[in-house]
Amino acid sequence: MSIDPERIEQQVRFLGCLDQLKQVFRQNLIMDESRRENSAEHSWHIATMAMVLAEYAPQELDQLRVLKMLLLHDVIEIEAGDTFCFDVEGNKDKEEREQLAADQIFGLLPSDLGSEFRLIWDEFEAGLSVEARFANSLDRFQVLLQNLNTRGGTWRIHNIEKARVVQRMLPIKEGAPALWPLVERYLEEACAAGLLRE
Amino acid sequence: MSIDPERIEQQVRFLGCLDQLKQVFRQNLIMDESRRENSAEHSWHIATMAMVLAEYAPQELDQLRVLKMLLLHDVIEIEAGDTFCFDVEGNKDKEEREQLAADQIFGLLPSDLGSEFRLIWDEFEAGLSVEARFANSLDRFQVLLQNLNTRGGTWRIHNIEKARVVQRMLPIKEGAPALWPLVERYLEEACAAGLLRE
């Protein structure tokens, strides 16, 4: 098999571009509290989480699709940056910025691959399929674990009240309903421990 | 569906343990050369690479299995640390250290999941299946790209000669043979550019 030099060059350029996700920092901390988490290691963490928590999906689903969505869901941040979920201003033009970023980043790839990846990312964003909802639930659940393990993390730093966190976690109720009672318990315990404001 | 509290607690503890992989640093640099790469973001990078380069696998393979292997292949470093490939001393007891680490880390999980993950990790380590060989090829190819994009990276820092790098890259010849001519060309170019010693 001989490979198309132009095609592999585009693929390698895309892989080089991906490296930049290691320099996009999220608001939440890693668990030893030494620094903020970057979006590349976050993506690894939730993809692995999908393997660990697969049994809590509400029905049989396409696990490969879930992993692909989780691996790709944040790559547009290379261009658009990470937008903190409680940043009202930043969230106003988030979608527009991210759509442009998706055009640019997936546009680096050969067109067949670029379209395939864009569909995967669009599916995650739209949140309509059972796979997208489960993937999105894990994205929320991971932040919960990070905050619980960093003395309240971003909740404490930004003085967020419980009602807003519940709102933020709501997709779990539909995407991974078996986990919802656990989420409720964790949030109650976080309030009781003073990690989260009532 | 009500969930087993002991089971989910073990799963959540494992997920917390995984966070430590973000603090295991490899020898190679990220591409802006600002710091060494950690094993969590490296694992994300190669899992995504498996999506981008899937077409270069030597035959139809189980892509989900490849992704699972790549997501898990380094988690034992949480206990065993990263062993630099050209560290002769460190590689003497690498296997023993990593087997013990695997017992410990996968032992955190409920036994069915722990066994499943251990089998995936064992398969990667044994390198006998077409999936394991392809996954291993990507692990090598990613280091090649990191070094090419960091002025020789670990080759330059540790003054490694080309013959040793070729030896290190050889699994690609079997695991992703379509990529081998590209690897050879990259290494020649790296020598010509003075990034790698002949």
mmCIF file of C-alpha atoms in Angstrom:
data_model
loop_
_atom_site.group_PDB
_atom_site.id
_atom_site.type_symbol
_atom_site.label_atom_id
_atom_site.label_comp_id
_atom_site.label_asym_id
_atom_site.label_seq_id
_atom_site.Cartn_x
_atom_site.Cartn_y
_atom_site.Cartn_z
ATOM 1 C CA MET A 1 0.000 0.000 0.000
ATOM 2 C CA SER A 2 1.494 3.319 -0.987
ATOM 3 C CA ILE A 3 0.051 6.379 0.656
ATOM 4 C CA ASP A 4 -0.979 9.716 -0.797
ATOM 5 C CA PRO A 5 1.744 12.187 0.264
ATOM 6 C CA GLU A 6 -0.586 15.178 0.300
ATOM 7 C CA ARG A 7 -3.189 13.333 2.363
ATOM 8 C CA ILE A 8 -0.776 12.124 5.029
ATOM 9 C CA GLU A 9 0.774 15.594 5.187
ATOM 10 C CA GLN A 10 -2.654 17.065 6.016
ATOM 11 C CA GLN A 11 -3.207 14.388 8.645
ATOM 12 C CA VAL A 12 0.182 14.992 10.239
ATOM 13 C CA ARG A 13 -0.421 18.748 10.252
ATOM 14 C CA PHE A 14 -3.736 18.179 12.049
ATOM 15 C CA LEU A 15 -1.986 15.953 14.611
ATOM 16 C CA GLY A 16 0.556 18.717 15.204
ATOM 17 C CA CYS A 17 -2.243 21.234 15.668
ATOM 18 C CA LEU A 18 -3.890 18.963 18.264
ATOM 19 C CA ASP A 19 -0.823 19.370 20.458
ATOM 20 C CA GLN A 20 -2.027 22.888 21.274
ATOM 21 C CA LEU A 21 -4.944 21.513 23.284
ATOM 22 C CA LYS A 22 -2.343 20.691 25.965
ATOM 23 C CA GLN A 23 -1.998 24.453 26.462
ATOM 24 C CA VAL A 24 -5.707 25.277 26.754
ATOM 25 C CA PHE A 25 -6.479 25.577 30.452
ATOM 26 C CA ARG A 26 -9.855 25.011 32.032
ATOM 27 C CA GLN A 27 -11.090 26.700 35.209
ATOM 28 C CA ASN A 28 -11.067 23.574 37.321
ATOM 29 C CA LEU A 29 -8.002 22.234 39.074
ATOM 30 C CA ILE A 30 -6.351 18.842 38.910
ATOM 31 C CA MET A 31 -6.881 16.918 42.124
ATOM 32 C CA ASP A 32 -3.611 17.778 43.861
ATOM 33 C CA GLU A 33 -4.635 21.453 43.389
ATOM 34 C CA SER A 34 -1.209 22.324 41.958
ATOM 35 C CA ARG A 35 -2.584 23.822 38.734
ATOM 36 C CA ARG A 36 -5.560 24.116 36.408
ATOM 37 C CA GLU A 37 -6.468 21.175 34.212
ATOM 38 C CA ASN A 38 -5.816 21.380 30.484
ATOM 39 C CA SER A 39 -8.378 20.284 27.914
ATOM 40 C CA ALA A 40 -6.238 17.464 26.479
ATOM 41 C CA GLU A 41 -5.844 15.606 29.775
ATOM 42 C CA HIS A 42 -9.491 16.371 30.617
ATOM 43 C CA SER A 43 -10.517 14.697 27.345
ATOM 44 C CA TRP A 44 -8.456 11.635 28.220
ATOM 45 C CA HIS A 45 -9.996 11.503 31.684
ATOM 46 C CA ILE A 46 -13.589 11.538 30.446
ATOM 47 C CA ALA A 47 -12.956 9.088 27.609
ATOM 48 C CA THR A 48 -11.542 6.668 30.175
ATOM 49 C CA MET A 49 -14.491 7.498 32.418
ATOM 50 C CA ALA A 50 -16.795 6.338 29.617
ATOM 51 C CA MET A 51 -15.127 2.925 29.829
ATOM 52 C CA VAL A 52 -15.482 2.798 33.622
ATOM 53 C CA LEU A 53 -19.096 3.979 33.785
ATOM 54 C CA ALA A 54 -20.433 2.417 30.562
ATOM 55 C CA GLU A 55 -22.938 0.312 32.489
ATOM 56 C CA TYR A 56 -24.815 3.434 33.648
ATOM 57 C CA ALA A 57 -25.862 4.428 30.132
ATOM 58 C CA PRO A 58 -29.672 4.372 29.925
ATOM 59 C CA GLN A 59 -29.664 1.822 27.089
ATOM 60 C CA GLU A 60 -27.345 -0.110 24.789
ATOM 61 C CA LEU A 61 -25.284 2.404 22.898
ATOM 62 C CA ASP A 62 -22.460 2.681 20.414
ATOM 63 C CA GLN A 63 -19.467 2.894 22.733
ATOM 64 C CA LEU A 64 -17.038 3.660 19.915
ATOM 65 C CA ARG A 65 -19.154 6.687 18.989
ATOM 66 C CA VAL A 66 -19.110 7.888 22.600
ATOM 67 C CA LEU A 67 -15.318 7.627 22.786
ATOM 68 C CA LYS A 68 -14.863 9.447 19.492
ATOM 69 C CA MET A 69 -17.145 12.262 20.664
ATOM 70 C CA LEU A 70 -15.281 12.625 23.940
ATOM 71 C CA LEU A 71 -11.887 12.610 22.241
ATOM 72 C CA LEU A 72 -12.968 15.348 19.824
ATOM 73 C CA HIS A 73 -15.431 17.407 21.871
ATOM 74 C CA ASP A 74 -12.914 20.034 23.003
ATOM 75 C CA VAL A 75 -10.496 20.316 20.070
ATOM 76 C CA ILE A 76 -12.256 23.447 18.822
ATOM 77 C CA GLU A 77 -10.935 25.141 21.994
ATOM 78 C CA ILE A 78 -7.553 25.285 20.257
ATOM 79 C CA GLU A 79 -9.049 28.187 18.314
ATOM 80 C CA ALA A 80 -12.007 29.245 20.463
ATOM 81 C CA GLY A 81 -10.485 28.852 23.945
ATOM 82 C CA ASP A 82 -12.234 27.284 26.914
ATOM 83 C CA THR A 83 -15.364 29.152 28.025
ATOM 84 C CA PHE A 84 -16.112 28.818 31.734
ATOM 85 C CA CYS A 85 -19.660 27.493 32.188
ATOM 86 C CA PHE A 86 -20.610 30.251 34.657
ATOM 87 C CA ASP A 87 -19.174 33.071 32.509
ATOM 88 C CA VAL A 88 -22.368 34.784 31.291
ATOM 89 C CA GLU A 89 -20.583 37.238 28.954
ATOM 90 C CA GLY A 90 -18.302 34.615 27.392
ATOM 91 C CA ASN A 91 -21.208 32.281 26.742
ATOM 92 C CA LYS A 92 -23.086 34.849 24.631
ATOM 93 C CA ASP A 93 -20.933 34.328 21.526
ATOM 94 C CA LYS A 94 -19.592 30.886 22.482
ATOM 95 C CA GLU A 95 -21.522 28.999 19.824
ATOM 96 C CA GLU A 96 -20.513 31.355 17.031
ATOM 97 C CA ARG A 97 -16.846 31.264 18.041
ATOM 98 C CA GLU A 98 -16.896 27.491 18.281
ATOM 99 C CA GLN A 99 -18.562 26.981 14.900
ATOM 100 C CA LEU A 100 -15.876 29.111 13.246
ATOM 101 C CA ALA A 101 -13.182 27.211 15.123
ATOM 102 C CA ALA A 102 -14.651 23.899 13.964
ATOM 103 C CA ASP A 103 -14.570 25.076 10.330
ATOM 104 C CA GLN A 104 -10.932 25.990 10.733
ATOM 105 C CA ILE A 105 -9.655 22.974 12.661
ATOM 106 C CA PHE A 106 -11.541 20.186 10.930
ATOM 107 C CA GLY A 107 -10.738 21.994 7.681
ATOM 108 C CA LEU A 108 -7.093 21.040 8.140
ATOM 109 C CA LEU A 109 -7.968 17.411 7.438
ATOM 110 C CA PRO A 110 -8.580 15.710 4.073
ATOM 111 C CA SER A 111 -12.218 16.501 3.304
ATOM 112 C CA ASP A 112 -13.636 13.002 3.959
ATOM 113 C CA LEU A 113 -12.038 12.825 7.405
ATOM 114 C CA GLY A 114 -12.812 16.461 8.141
ATOM 115 C CA SER A 115 -16.502 15.864 7.404
ATOM 116 C CA GLU A 116 -16.566 12.703 9.487
ATOM 117 C CA PHE A 117 -15.031 14.476 12.486
ATOM 118 C CA ARG A 118 -17.276 17.479 12.073
ATOM 119 C CA LEU A 119 -20.345 15.224 12.160
ATOM 120 C CA ILE A 120 -19.110 13.641 15.370
ATOM 121 C CA TRP A 121 -18.529 17.050 16.948
ATOM 122 C CA ASP A 122 -21.897 18.368 15.698
ATOM 123 C CA GLU A 123 -23.611 15.334 17.185
ATOM 124 C CA PHE A 124 -22.049 15.985 20.579
ATOM 125 C CA GLU A 125 -23.012 19.659 20.436
ATOM 126 C CA ALA A 126 -26.598 18.963 19.361
ATOM 127 C CA GLY A 127 -27.035 16.495 22.232
ATOM 128 C CA LEU A 128 -29.868 14.630 20.555
ATOM 129 C CA SER A 129 -28.530 11.085 20.324
ATOM 130 C CA VAL A 130 -28.315 8.804 23.335
ATOM 131 C CA GLU A 131 -24.537 8.655 22.764
ATOM 132 C CA ALA A 132 -24.219 12.453 22.805
ATOM 133 C CA ARG A 133 -26.300 12.715 25.973
ATOM 134 C CA PHE A 134 -24.289 10.074 27.752
ATOM 135 C CA ALA A 135 -21.021 11.720 26.640
ATOM 136 C CA ASN A 136 -22.241 15.113 27.828
ATOM 137 C CA SER A 137 -23.243 13.621 31.191
ATOM 138 C CA LEU A 138 -19.700 12.399 31.693
ATOM 139 C CA ASP A 139 -18.336 15.831 30.818
ATOM 140 C CA ARG A 140 -20.466 17.255 33.657
ATOM 141 C CA PHE A 141 -19.773 14.397 36.073
ATOM 142 C CA GLN A 142 -16.016 14.777 35.684
ATOM 143 C CA VAL A 143 -16.151 18.437 36.746
ATOM 144 C CA LEU A 144 -18.192 17.374 39.768
ATOM 145 C CA LEU A 145 -15.484 14.896 40.779
ATOM 146 C CA GLN A 146 -12.725 17.461 40.199
ATOM 147 C CA ASN A 147 -14.492 20.009 42.407
ATOM 148 C CA LEU A 148 -15.323 17.504 45.137
ATOM 149 C CA ASN A 149 -11.657 16.514 45.237
ATOM 150 C CA THR A 150 -10.313 20.068 45.307
ATOM 151 C CA ARG A 151 -12.234 21.439 48.313
ATOM 152 C CA GLY A 152 -15.007 22.781 46.103
ATOM 153 C CA GLY A 153 -12.669 23.918 43.309
ATOM 154 C CA THR A 154 -14.381 26.361 40.959
ATOM 155 C CA TRP A 155 -17.528 26.453 43.150
ATOM 156 C CA ARG A 156 -15.471 27.834 46.009
ATOM 157 C CA ILE A 157 -13.227 30.071 43.898
ATOM 158 C CA HIS A 158 -16.180 31.679 42.097
ATOM 159 C CA ASN A 159 -18.610 31.491 45.033
ATOM 160 C CA ILE A 160 -21.239 29.558 43.058
ATOM 161 C CA GLU A 161 -24.491 28.559 44.773
ATOM 162 C CA LYS A 162 -25.911 25.041 44.733
ATOM 163 C CA ALA A 163 -28.937 25.851 42.533
ATOM 164 C CA ARG A 164 -26.662 26.868 39.652
ATOM 165 C CA VAL A 165 -24.604 23.709 39.992
ATOM 166 C CA VAL A 166 -27.749 21.566 40.006
ATOM 167 C CA GLN A 167 -28.816 23.344 36.812
ATOM 168 C CA ARG A 168 -25.415 22.646 35.288
ATOM 169 C CA MET A 169 -25.586 18.963 36.251
ATOM 170 C CA LEU A 170 -29.144 18.418 34.965
ATOM 171 C CA PRO A 171 -28.074 16.764 31.669
ATOM 172 C CA ILE A 172 -26.914 13.804 33.782
ATOM 173 C CA LYS A 173 -30.515 13.215 34.853
ATOM 174 C CA GLU A 174 -31.384 12.357 31.275
ATOM 175 C CA GLY A 175 -28.067 11.176 29.840
ATOM 176 C CA ALA A 176 -27.057 8.841 32.679
ATOM 177 C CA PRO A 177 -30.097 8.722 34.971
ATOM 178 C CA ALA A 178 -28.680 5.955 37.158
ATOM 179 C CA LEU A 179 -26.020 8.412 38.333
ATOM 180 C CA TRP A 180 -28.465 11.181 39.265
ATOM 181 C CA PRO A 181 -29.186 10.128 42.892
ATOM 182 C CA LEU A 182 -25.420 10.020 43.428
ATOM 183 C CA VAL A 183 -25.040 13.535 42.010
ATOM 184 C CA GLU A 184 -27.751 14.790 44.369
ATOM 185 C CA ARG A 185 -26.089 13.136 47.332
ATOM 186 C CA TYR A 186 -22.663 14.527 46.410
ATOM 187 C CA LEU A 187 -24.067 18.055 46.147
ATOM 188 C CA GLU A 188 -25.831 17.787 49.509
ATOM 189 C CA GLU A 189 -22.624 16.538 51.105
ATOM 190 C CA ALA A 190 -20.666 19.342 49.453
ATOM 191 C CA CYS A 191 -23.043 21.888 50.999
ATOM 192 C CA ALA A 192 -22.870 20.231 54.394
ATOM 193 C CA ALA A 193 -19.068 20.306 54.209
ATOM 194 C CA GLY A 194 -19.064 23.986 53.218
ATOM 195 C CA LEU A 195 -17.580 23.320 49.752
ATOM 196 C CA LEU A 196 -20.659 24.712 48.040
ATOM 197 C CA ARG A 197 -22.981 27.578 49.004
ATOM 198 C CA GLU A 198 -26.691 26.703 49.547
ATOM 199 C CA MET B 1 -32.240 1.329 38.014
ATOM 200 C CA SER B 2 -30.685 1.602 41.444
ATOM 201 C CA ILE B 3 -26.965 1.247 41.618
ATOM 202 C CA ASP B 4 -24.781 -0.709 43.972
ATOM 203 C CA PRO B 5 -23.240 1.878 46.349
ATOM 204 C CA GLU B 6 -20.093 -0.142 46.965
ATOM 205 C CA ARG B 7 -19.546 -0.714 43.262
ATOM 206 C CA ILE B 8 -19.921 2.925 42.238
ATOM 207 C CA GLU B 9 -17.684 3.960 45.129
ATOM 208 C CA GLN B 10 -14.921 1.712 43.783
ATOM 209 C CA GLN B 11 -15.419 3.134 40.301
ATOM 210 C CA VAL B 12 -15.291 6.715 41.541
ATOM 211 C CA ARG B 13 -12.162 5.966 43.572
ATOM 212 C CA PHE B 14 -10.505 4.569 40.436
ATOM 213 C CA LEU B 15 -11.490 7.705 38.496
ATOM 214 C CA GLY B 16 -9.919 9.840 41.207
ATOM 215 C CA CYS B 17 -6.754 7.764 41.072
ATOM 216 C CA LEU B 18 -6.577 8.307 37.280
ATOM 217 C CA ASP B 19 -6.178 12.027 37.888
ATOM 218 C CA GLN B 20 -2.615 11.349 39.008
ATOM 219 C CA LEU B 21 -1.592 10.454 35.454
ATOM 220 C CA LYS B 22 -1.720 14.207 34.764
ATOM 221 C CA GLN B 23 1.334 14.506 37.015
ATOM 222 C CA VAL B 24 3.428 11.752 35.414
ATOM 223 C CA PHE B 25 5.861 13.446 33.081
ATOM 224 C CA ARG B 26 7.440 11.867 30.048
ATOM 225 C CA GLN B 27 10.853 12.774 28.651
ATOM 226 C CA ASN B 28 9.538 14.359 25.467
ATOM 227 C CA LEU B 29 8.346 17.938 25.238
ATOM 228 C CA ILE B 30 5.049 19.362 24.062
ATOM 229 C CA MET B 31 5.450 21.118 20.732
ATOM 230 C CA ASP B 32 5.890 24.678 21.992
ATOM 231 C CA GLU B 33 8.827 23.299 24.045
ATOM 232 C CA SER B 34 7.555 24.997 27.206
ATOM 233 C CA ARG B 35 7.487 21.800 29.281
ATOM 234 C CA ARG B 36 7.547 18.014 29.240
ATOM 235 C CA GLU B 37 4.427 16.154 28.167
ATOM 236 C CA ASN B 38 2.396 14.293 30.774
ATOM 237 C CA SER B 39 1.086 10.790 30.217
ATOM 238 C CA ALA B 40 -2.604 11.755 30.390
ATOM 239 C CA GLU B 41 -2.451 14.275 27.547
ATOM 240 C CA HIS B 42 -0.134 11.924 25.627
ATOM 241 C CA SER B 43 -2.791 9.203 25.922
ATOM 242 C CA TRP B 44 -5.431 11.568 24.566
ATOM 243 C CA HIS B 45 -3.161 12.557 21.695
ATOM 244 C CA ILE B 46 -2.520 8.990 20.528
ATOM 245 C CA ALA B 47 -6.140 7.888 20.955
ATOM 246 C CA THR B 48 -7.170 10.767 18.704
ATOM 247 C CA MET B 49 -4.295 9.836 16.384
ATOM 248 C CA ALA B 50 -5.867 6.380 16.070
ATOM 249 C CA MET B 51 -8.983 8.055 14.673
ATOM 250 C CA VAL B 52 -6.972 10.175 12.230
ATOM 251 C CA LEU B 53 -4.702 7.389 10.990
ATOM 252 C CA ALA B 54 -7.136 4.446 11.156
ATOM 253 C CA GLU B 55 -6.873 3.868 7.400
ATOM 254 C CA TYR B 56 -3.194 2.902 7.727
ATOM 255 C CA ALA B 57 -3.897 -0.185 9.809
ATOM 256 C CA PRO B 58 -2.725 -3.252 7.900
ATOM 257 C CA GLN B 59 -6.198 -4.844 7.922
ATOM 258 C CA GLU B 60 -9.718 -4.333 9.249
ATOM 259 C CA LEU B 61 -9.481 -4.120 12.981
ATOM 260 C CA ASP B 62 -11.553 -3.517 16.072
ATOM 261 C CA GLN B 63 -11.219 0.244 16.463
ATOM 262 C CA LEU B 64 -12.959 0.310 19.834
ATOM 263 C CA ARG B 65 -10.377 -2.140 21.144
ATOM 264 C CA VAL B 66 -7.544 0.063 19.842
ATOM 265 C CA LEU B 67 -8.980 3.140 21.574
ATOM 266 C CA LYS B 68 -9.463 1.287 24.846
ATOM 267 C CA MET B 69 -5.875 0.045 24.736
ATOM 268 C CA LEU B 70 -4.517 3.511 24.055
ATOM 269 C CA LEU B 71 -6.598 5.090 26.813
ATOM 270 C CA LEU B 72 -5.376 2.525 29.347
ATOM 271 C CA HIS B 73 -1.848 1.747 28.164
ATOM 272 C CA ASP B 74 -0.090 4.206 30.484
ATOM 273 C CA VAL B 75 -2.271 4.208 33.621
ATOM 274 C CA ILE B 76 0.123 1.837 35.372
ATOM 275 C CA GLU B 77 2.643 4.721 35.317
ATOM 276 C CA ILE B 78 0.652 6.241 38.186
ATOM 277 C CA GLU B 79 2.396 3.637 40.339
ATOM 278 C CA ALA B 80 5.386 2.610 38.222
ATOM 279 C CA GLY B 81 6.372 6.017 36.771
ATOM 280 C CA ASP B 82 7.350 6.644 33.161
ATOM 281 C CA THR B 83 10.478 4.768 32.071
ATOM 282 C CA PHE B 84 12.428 6.548 29.345
ATOM 283 C CA CYS B 85 12.881 4.178 26.394
ATOM 284 C CA PHE B 86 16.647 4.783 26.215
ATOM 285 C CA ASP B 87 17.207 4.344 29.973
ATOM 286 C CA VAL B 88 19.009 0.966 30.062
ATOM 287 C CA GLU B 89 19.044 0.706 33.878
ATOM 288 C CA GLY B 90 15.372 1.682 34.323
ATOM 289 C CA ASN B 91 14.262 -0.802 31.700
ATOM 290 C CA LYS B 92 15.798 -3.763 33.541
ATOM 291 C CA ASP B 93 13.013 -4.009 36.115
ATOM 292 C CA LYS B 94 10.369 -2.108 34.113
ATOM 293 C CA GLU B 95 8.205 -5.130 33.440
ATOM 294 C CA GLU B 96 8.194 -6.294 37.040
ATOM 295 C CA ARG B 97 7.373 -2.803 38.328
ATOM 296 C CA GLU B 98 4.584 -2.392 35.807
ATOM 297 C CA GLN B 99 3.012 -5.771 36.541
ATOM 298 C CA LEU B 100 2.847 -4.895 40.238
ATOM 299 C CA ALA B 101 1.402 -1.493 39.386
ATOM 300 C CA ALA B 102 -1.251 -3.104 37.191
ATOM 301 C CA ASP B 103 -2.261 -5.416 40.058
ATOM 302 C CA GLN B 104 -2.611 -2.413 42.312
ATOM 303 C CA ILE B 105 -4.403 0.021 39.992
ATOM 304 C CA PHE B 106 -6.806 -2.323 38.248
ATOM 305 C CA GLY B 107 -7.373 -3.885 41.674
ATOM 306 C CA LEU B 108 -9.169 -0.701 42.729
ATOM 307 C CA LEU B 109 -12.053 -1.541 40.385
ATOM 308 C CA PRO B 110 -14.928 -3.987 40.932
ATOM 309 C CA SER B 111 -13.449 -7.346 39.955
ATOM 310 C CA ASP B 112 -15.312 -7.775 36.636
ATOM 311 C CA LEU B 113 -14.195 -4.360 35.375
ATOM 312 C CA GLY B 114 -10.710 -4.782 36.827
ATOM 313 C CA SER B 115 -10.285 -8.064 34.946
ATOM 314 C CA GLU B 116 -11.604 -6.558 31.724
ATOM 315 C CA PHE B 117 -9.197 -3.611 31.929
ATOM 316 C CA ARG B 118 -6.298 -5.850 32.886
ATOM 317 C CA LEU B 119 -6.928 -8.000 29.800
ATOM 318 C CA ILE B 120 -6.894 -4.902 27.607
ATOM 319 C CA TRP B 121 -3.639 -3.719 29.151
ATOM 320 C CA ASP B 122 -2.083 -7.215 28.930
ATOM 321 C CA GLU B 123 -3.063 -7.388 25.258
ATOM 322 C CA PHE B 124 -1.313 -4.089 24.548
ATOM 323 C CA GLU B 125 1.785 -5.208 26.434
ATOM 324 C CA ALA B 126 1.936 -8.612 24.737
ATOM 325 C CA GLY B 127 1.688 -6.973 21.312
ATOM 326 C CA LEU B 128 0.362 -10.083 19.603
ATOM 327 C CA SER B 129 -2.980 -8.913 18.216
ATOM 328 C CA VAL B 130 -3.240 -6.687 15.157
ATOM 329 C CA GLU B 131 -4.977 -4.101 17.386
ATOM 330 C CA ALA B 132 -2.129 -4.117 19.908
ATOM 331 C CA ARG B 133 0.479 -3.766 17.169
ATOM 332 C CA PHE B 134 -1.326 -0.891 15.550
ATOM 333 C CA ALA B 135 -1.789 0.828 18.919
ATOM 334 C CA ASN B 136 1.890 0.365 19.736
ATOM 335 C CA SER B 137 2.861 1.813 16.338
ATOM 336 C CA LEU B 138 0.929 4.971 17.143
ATOM 337 C CA ASP B 139 2.648 5.220 20.511
ATOM 338 C CA ARG B 140 5.999 5.248 18.675
ATOM 339 C CA PHE B 141 4.825 7.506 15.854
ATOM 340 C CA GLN B 142 3.585 10.150 18.284
ATOM 341 C CA VAL B 143 7.041 10.437 19.902
ATOM 342 C CA LEU B 144 8.527 10.824 16.428
ATOM 343 C CA LEU B 145 6.186 13.755 15.712
ATOM 344 C CA GLN B 146 6.899 15.334 19.111
ATOM 345 C CA ASN B 147 10.649 15.154 18.526
ATOM 346 C CA LEU B 148 10.460 16.416 14.943
ATOM 347 C CA ASN B 149 8.461 19.392 16.190
ATOM 348 C CA THR B 150 10.772 20.215 19.090
ATOM 349 C CA ARG B 151 14.084 20.506 17.228
ATOM 350 C CA GLY B 152 14.954 16.882 17.881
ATOM 351 C CA GLY B 153 13.522 16.830 21.413
ATOM 352 C CA THR B 154 14.762 13.849 23.401
ATOM 353 C CA TRP B 155 17.099 12.762 20.563
ATOM 354 C CA ARG B 156 18.957 16.055 20.863
ATOM 355 C CA ILE B 157 18.788 16.323 24.661
ATOM 356 C CA HIS B 158 20.108 12.785 25.166
ATOM 357 C CA ASN B 159 22.360 12.749 22.083
ATOM 358 C CA ILE B 160 20.748 9.622 20.624
ATOM 359 C CA GLU B 161 22.030 8.237 17.306
ATOM 360 C CA LYS B 162 19.767 7.373 14.392
ATOM 361 C CA ALA B 163 20.313 3.603 14.561
ATOM 362 C CA ARG B 164 18.774 3.480 18.048
ATOM 363 C CA VAL B 165 15.783 5.519 16.936
ATOM 364 C CA VAL B 166 15.237 3.244 13.929
ATOM 365 C CA GLN B 167 15.321 0.277 16.312
ATOM 366 C CA ARG B 168 12.780 2.005 18.543
ATOM 367 C CA MET B 169 10.481 2.759 15.581
ATOM 368 C CA LEU B 170 10.619 -0.761 14.112
ATOM 369 C CA PRO B 171 7.240 -1.868 15.531
ATOM 370 C CA ILE B 172 5.652 0.573 13.055
ATOM 371 C CA LYS B 173 7.024 -1.507 10.186
ATOM 372 C CA GLU B 174 4.785 -4.358 11.235
ATOM 373 C CA GLY B 175 1.943 -2.590 13.043
ATOM 374 C CA ALA B 176 1.280 0.153 10.494
ATOM 375 C CA PRO B 177 3.457 -0.777 7.492
ATOM 376 C CA ALA B 178 1.965 1.921 5.259
ATOM 377 C CA LEU B 179 3.567 4.529 7.524
ATOM 378 C CA TRP B 180 7.051 3.010 7.446
ATOM 379 C CA PRO B 181 8.391 4.800 4.322
ATOM 380 C CA LEU B 182 7.289 8.066 5.934
ATOM 381 C CA VAL B 183 9.126 7.206 9.151
ATOM 382 C CA GLU B 184 12.284 6.485 7.157
ATOM 383 C CA ARG B 185 11.998 9.756 5.287
ATOM 384 C CA TYR B 186 11.389 11.743 8.499
ATOM 385 C CA LEU B 187 14.468 10.214 10.124
ATOM 386 C CA GLU B 188 16.641 10.981 7.104
ATOM 387 C CA GLU B 189 15.407 14.549 7.085
ATOM 388 C CA ALA B 190 16.014 14.838 10.818
ATOM 389 C CA CYS B 191 19.630 13.737 10.296
ATOM 390 C CA ALA B 192 20.088 16.157 7.390
ATOM 391 C CA ALA B 193 18.705 18.981 9.553
ATOM 392 C CA GLY B 194 21.032 18.083 12.428
ATOM 393 C CA LEU B 195 18.167 17.112 14.781
ATOM 394 C CA LEU B 196 19.410 13.547 15.019
ATOM 395 C CA ARG B 197 22.967 12.139 15.060
ATOM 396 C CA GLU B 198 23.884 9.688 12.239
#
